GROMACS .gro file of C-alpha atoms in nm:
model
  189
    1UNK     CA    1   0.008   0.052  -0.021
    2UNK     CA    2   0.262   0.225   0.102
    3UNK     CA    3   0.457   0.189  -0.253
    4UNK     CA    4   0.143   0.227  -0.407
    5UNK     CA    5   0.076   0.571  -0.306
    6UNK     CA    6   0.477   0.662  -0.321
    7UNK     CA    7   0.399   0.508  -0.724
    8UNK     CA    8   0.068   0.783  -0.702
    9UNK     CA    9   0.265   1.111  -0.570
   10UNK     CA   10   0.525   1.022  -0.817
   11UNK     CA   11   0.308   1.082  -1.071
   12UNK     CA   12   0.119   1.331  -0.935
   13UNK     CA   13   0.420   1.519  -0.936
   14UNK     CA   14   0.559   1.441  -1.261
   15UNK     CA   15   0.246   1.519  -1.421
   16UNK     CA   16   0.245   1.851  -1.259
   17UNK     CA   17   0.618   1.942  -1.347
   18UNK     CA   18   0.498   1.877  -1.736
   19UNK     CA   19   0.187   2.091  -1.719
   20UNK     CA   20   0.425   2.417  -1.548
   21UNK     CA   21   0.710   2.310  -1.847
   22UNK     CA   22   0.442   2.317  -2.145
   23UNK     CA   23   0.216   2.630  -1.970
   24UNK     CA   24   0.175   2.912  -2.231
   25UNK     CA   25   0.214   3.218  -2.105
   26UNK     CA   26   0.053   3.608  -2.165
   27UNK     CA   27   0.300   3.856  -2.303
   28UNK     CA   28   0.184   4.235  -2.448
   29UNK     CA   29   0.395   4.519  -2.541
   30UNK     CA   30   0.400   4.776  -2.727
   31UNK     CA   31   0.587   4.913  -3.022
   32UNK     CA   32   0.590   5.258  -3.093
   33UNK     CA   33   0.848   5.582  -3.308
   34UNK     CA   34   1.092   5.793  -3.216
   35UNK     CA   35   0.866   6.034  -3.161
   36UNK     CA   36   0.634   5.786  -2.907
   37UNK     CA   37   0.396   5.746  -3.187
   38UNK     CA   38   0.215   5.362  -3.217
   39UNK     CA   39   0.317   5.235  -3.537
   40UNK     CA   40   0.082   5.001  -3.675
   41UNK     CA   41   0.099   4.664  -3.865
   42UNK     CA   42   0.464   4.641  -3.786
   43UNK     CA   43   0.551   4.308  -3.717
   44UNK     CA   44   0.670   4.078  -3.379
   45UNK     CA   45   0.815   3.798  -3.499
   46UNK     CA   46   0.936   3.550  -3.213
   47UNK     CA   47   1.257   3.326  -3.348
   48UNK     CA   48   1.451   3.057  -3.149
   49UNK     CA   49   1.725   3.019  -3.292
   50UNK     CA   50   1.663   3.010  -3.733
   51UNK     CA   51   1.298   2.912  -3.608
   52UNK     CA   52   1.032   3.120  -3.650
   53UNK     CA   53   0.807   3.031  -3.329
   54UNK     CA   54   0.535   3.306  -3.380
   55UNK     CA   55   0.458   3.555  -3.570
   56UNK     CA   56   0.189   3.859  -3.418
   57UNK     CA   57   0.097   4.240  -3.594
   58UNK     CA   58   0.019   4.559  -3.376
   59UNK     CA   59  -0.261   4.703  -3.406
   60UNK     CA   60  -0.344   5.082  -3.502
   61UNK     CA   61  -0.276   5.242  -3.131
   62UNK     CA   62   0.058   4.980  -3.144
   63UNK     CA   63  -0.010   4.706  -2.947
   64UNK     CA   64   0.032   4.354  -2.967
   65UNK     CA   65   0.038   4.041  -2.711
   66UNK     CA   66   0.119   3.672  -2.775
   67UNK     CA   67   0.107   3.359  -2.571
   68UNK     CA   68   0.418   3.220  -2.546
   69UNK     CA   69   0.637   2.868  -2.351
   70UNK     CA   70   0.920   2.838  -2.125
   71UNK     CA   71   1.245   2.979  -2.333
   72UNK     CA   72   1.463   3.170  -2.486
   73UNK     CA   73   1.377   3.367  -2.767
   74UNK     CA   74   1.456   3.656  -2.987
   75UNK     CA   75   1.141   3.844  -3.087
   76UNK     CA   76   1.253   4.125  -3.388
   77UNK     CA   77   1.018   4.399  -3.434
   78UNK     CA   78   0.966   4.551  -3.767
   79UNK     CA   79   0.820   4.774  -4.002
   80UNK     CA   80   0.909   4.927  -4.383
   81UNK     CA   81   1.110   5.204  -4.350
   82UNK     CA   82   1.245   5.153  -3.927
   83UNK     CA   83   1.554   5.002  -3.846
   84UNK     CA   84   1.446   4.614  -3.757
   85UNK     CA   85   1.451   4.563  -3.361
   86UNK     CA   86   1.557   4.251  -3.207
   87UNK     CA   87   1.566   4.192  -2.845
   88UNK     CA   88   1.640   3.855  -2.646
   89UNK     CA   89   1.365   3.722  -2.436
   90UNK     CA   90   1.303   3.458  -2.176
   91UNK     CA   91   0.951   3.347  -2.086
   92UNK     CA   92   0.911   3.244  -1.751
   93UNK     CA   93   0.551   3.288  -1.546
   94UNK     CA   94   0.690   3.513  -1.286
   95UNK     CA   95   0.770   3.724  -1.589
   96UNK     CA   96   0.467   3.685  -1.857
   97UNK     CA   97   0.290   4.019  -1.839
   98UNK     CA   98   0.431   4.348  -1.963
   99UNK     CA   99   0.755   4.301  -2.151
  100UNK     CA  100   0.747   4.760  -2.246
  101UNK     CA  101   0.749   4.964  -2.499
  102UNK     CA  102   0.987   4.848  -2.758
  103UNK     CA  103   1.048   5.260  -2.989
  104UNK     CA  104   1.146   5.131  -3.311
  105UNK     CA  105   1.393   5.384  -3.551
  106UNK     CA  106   1.333   5.524  -3.898
  107UNK     CA  107   1.542   5.365  -4.106
  108UNK     CA  108   1.605   5.739  -4.376
  109UNK     CA  109   1.851   6.000  -4.210
  110UNK     CA  110   1.931   6.341  -4.430
  111UNK     CA  111   2.199   6.525  -4.343
  112UNK     CA  112   2.329   6.835  -4.556
  113UNK     CA  113   2.696   6.929  -4.431
  114UNK     CA  114   2.546   7.284  -4.348
  115UNK     CA  115   2.297   7.426  -4.163
  116UNK     CA  116   2.310   7.774  -4.200
  117UNK     CA  117   2.423   7.929  -4.475
  118UNK     CA  118   2.504   8.292  -4.509
  119UNK     CA  119   2.431   8.386  -4.900
  120UNK     CA  120   2.363   8.714  -5.088
  121UNK     CA  121   2.158   8.857  -5.422
  122UNK     CA  122   2.247   8.652  -5.771
  123UNK     CA  123   2.390   8.434  -5.543
  124UNK     CA  124   2.409   8.093  -5.602
  125UNK     CA  125   2.501   7.824  -5.304
  126UNK     CA  126   2.548   7.476  -5.312
  127UNK     CA  127   2.529   7.225  -4.976
  128UNK     CA  128   2.573   6.847  -4.973
  129UNK     CA  129   2.307   6.667  -4.861
  130UNK     CA  130   2.347   6.241  -4.803
  131UNK     CA  131   2.062   6.069  -4.815
  132UNK     CA  132   2.117   5.767  -4.541
  133UNK     CA  133   1.957   5.434  -4.539
  134UNK     CA  134   2.005   5.183  -4.222
  135UNK     CA  135   1.689   4.972  -4.287
  136UNK     CA  136   1.682   4.662  -4.466
  137UNK     CA  137   1.441   4.701  -4.755
  138UNK     CA  138   1.541   4.967  -5.064
  139UNK     CA  139   1.357   5.284  -4.948
  140UNK     CA  140   1.210   5.525  -5.149
  141UNK     CA  141   1.259   5.894  -5.066
  142UNK     CA  142   1.082   6.243  -5.188
  143UNK     CA  143   1.158   6.529  -5.155
  144UNK     CA  144   0.902   6.843  -5.132
  145UNK     CA  145   1.132   7.164  -5.149
  146UNK     CA  146   0.959   7.502  -5.113
  147UNK     CA  147   1.199   7.903  -5.117
  148UNK     CA  148   1.003   8.169  -5.145
  149UNK     CA  149   0.889   8.323  -5.511
  150UNK     CA  150   1.173   8.385  -5.780
  151UNK     CA  151   1.414   8.163  -5.610
  152UNK     CA  152   1.526   7.854  -5.783
  153UNK     CA  153   1.638   7.561  -5.545
  154UNK     CA  154   1.696   7.200  -5.704
  155UNK     CA  155   1.829   6.815  -5.581
  156UNK     CA  156   2.095   6.728  -5.789
  157UNK     CA  157   2.214   6.376  -5.840
  158UNK     CA  158   2.611   6.360  -5.851
  159UNK     CA  159   2.563   6.333  -6.305
  160UNK     CA  160   2.391   6.663  -6.231
  161UNK     CA  161   2.002   6.540  -6.265
  162UNK     CA  162   1.736   6.736  -6.107
  163UNK     CA  163   1.574   6.499  -5.904
  164UNK     CA  164   1.238   6.514  -5.673
  165UNK     CA  165   1.251   6.106  -5.551
  166UNK     CA  166   1.529   5.904  -5.506
  167UNK     CA  167   1.602   5.503  -5.373
  168UNK     CA  168   1.837   5.399  -5.123
  169UNK     CA  169   1.915   5.036  -5.172
  170UNK     CA  170   1.974   4.885  -4.830
  171UNK     CA  171   2.275   4.966  -4.552
  172UNK     CA  172   2.407   5.247  -4.780
  173UNK     CA  173   2.401   5.644  -4.891
  174UNK     CA  174   2.277   5.845  -5.157
  175UNK     CA  175   2.462   6.105  -5.208
  176UNK     CA  176   2.265   6.474  -5.366
  177UNK     CA  177   2.376   6.826  -5.417
  178UNK     CA  178   2.059   7.138  -5.291
  179UNK     CA  179   2.184   7.464  -5.539
  180UNK     CA  180   1.918   7.782  -5.415
  181UNK     CA  181   1.961   8.100  -5.676
  182UNK     CA  182   1.858   8.375  -5.538
  183UNK     CA  183   1.795   8.607  -5.787
  184UNK     CA  184   1.925   8.956  -5.786
  185UNK     CA  185   1.623   9.132  -5.613
  186UNK     CA  186   1.536   8.910  -5.337
  187UNK     CA  187   1.390   9.020  -5.036
  188UNK     CA  188   1.559   8.863  -4.690
  189UNK     CA  189   1.322   8.681  -4.566
   0.00000   0.00000   0.00000
């Protein structure tokens, strides 16, 4: 009888352990941009090594939720136009719930060699502009140039072609020149 009790106890302990190990845990979080605004339709992929375990998408409010079994994972958070974010993550019952807010950085950075320029009437000013893509996708970048009446603004490729949109391959940059022609009769801005 005592032996049956020990066997029964061992079976109950084994069942309890397997239930805890097989337990799925609820996790939730939020994805925002650098300004703290929610990013809708961002992909949150859960990876274990090279294996995709689960993928969810954020809602209009940037929020997501997922159920995961205990384990170590990497979250890959991605949206077109942003740099992907990789976060190591351990799923355990005591860590369930809110896993935080994740901020994605824009994949495109535009850098001008000069931020303030002094020029006179009749001058032509040229400023080098670099468009850098730190993301994983080809991204088209559209420019809208505005100038006072009578001024002429162009964005030029290294070959001298005027452009209003460029495509920047992932992990690279495009060099452009902003050319501004100031008329002789220009009023102070």
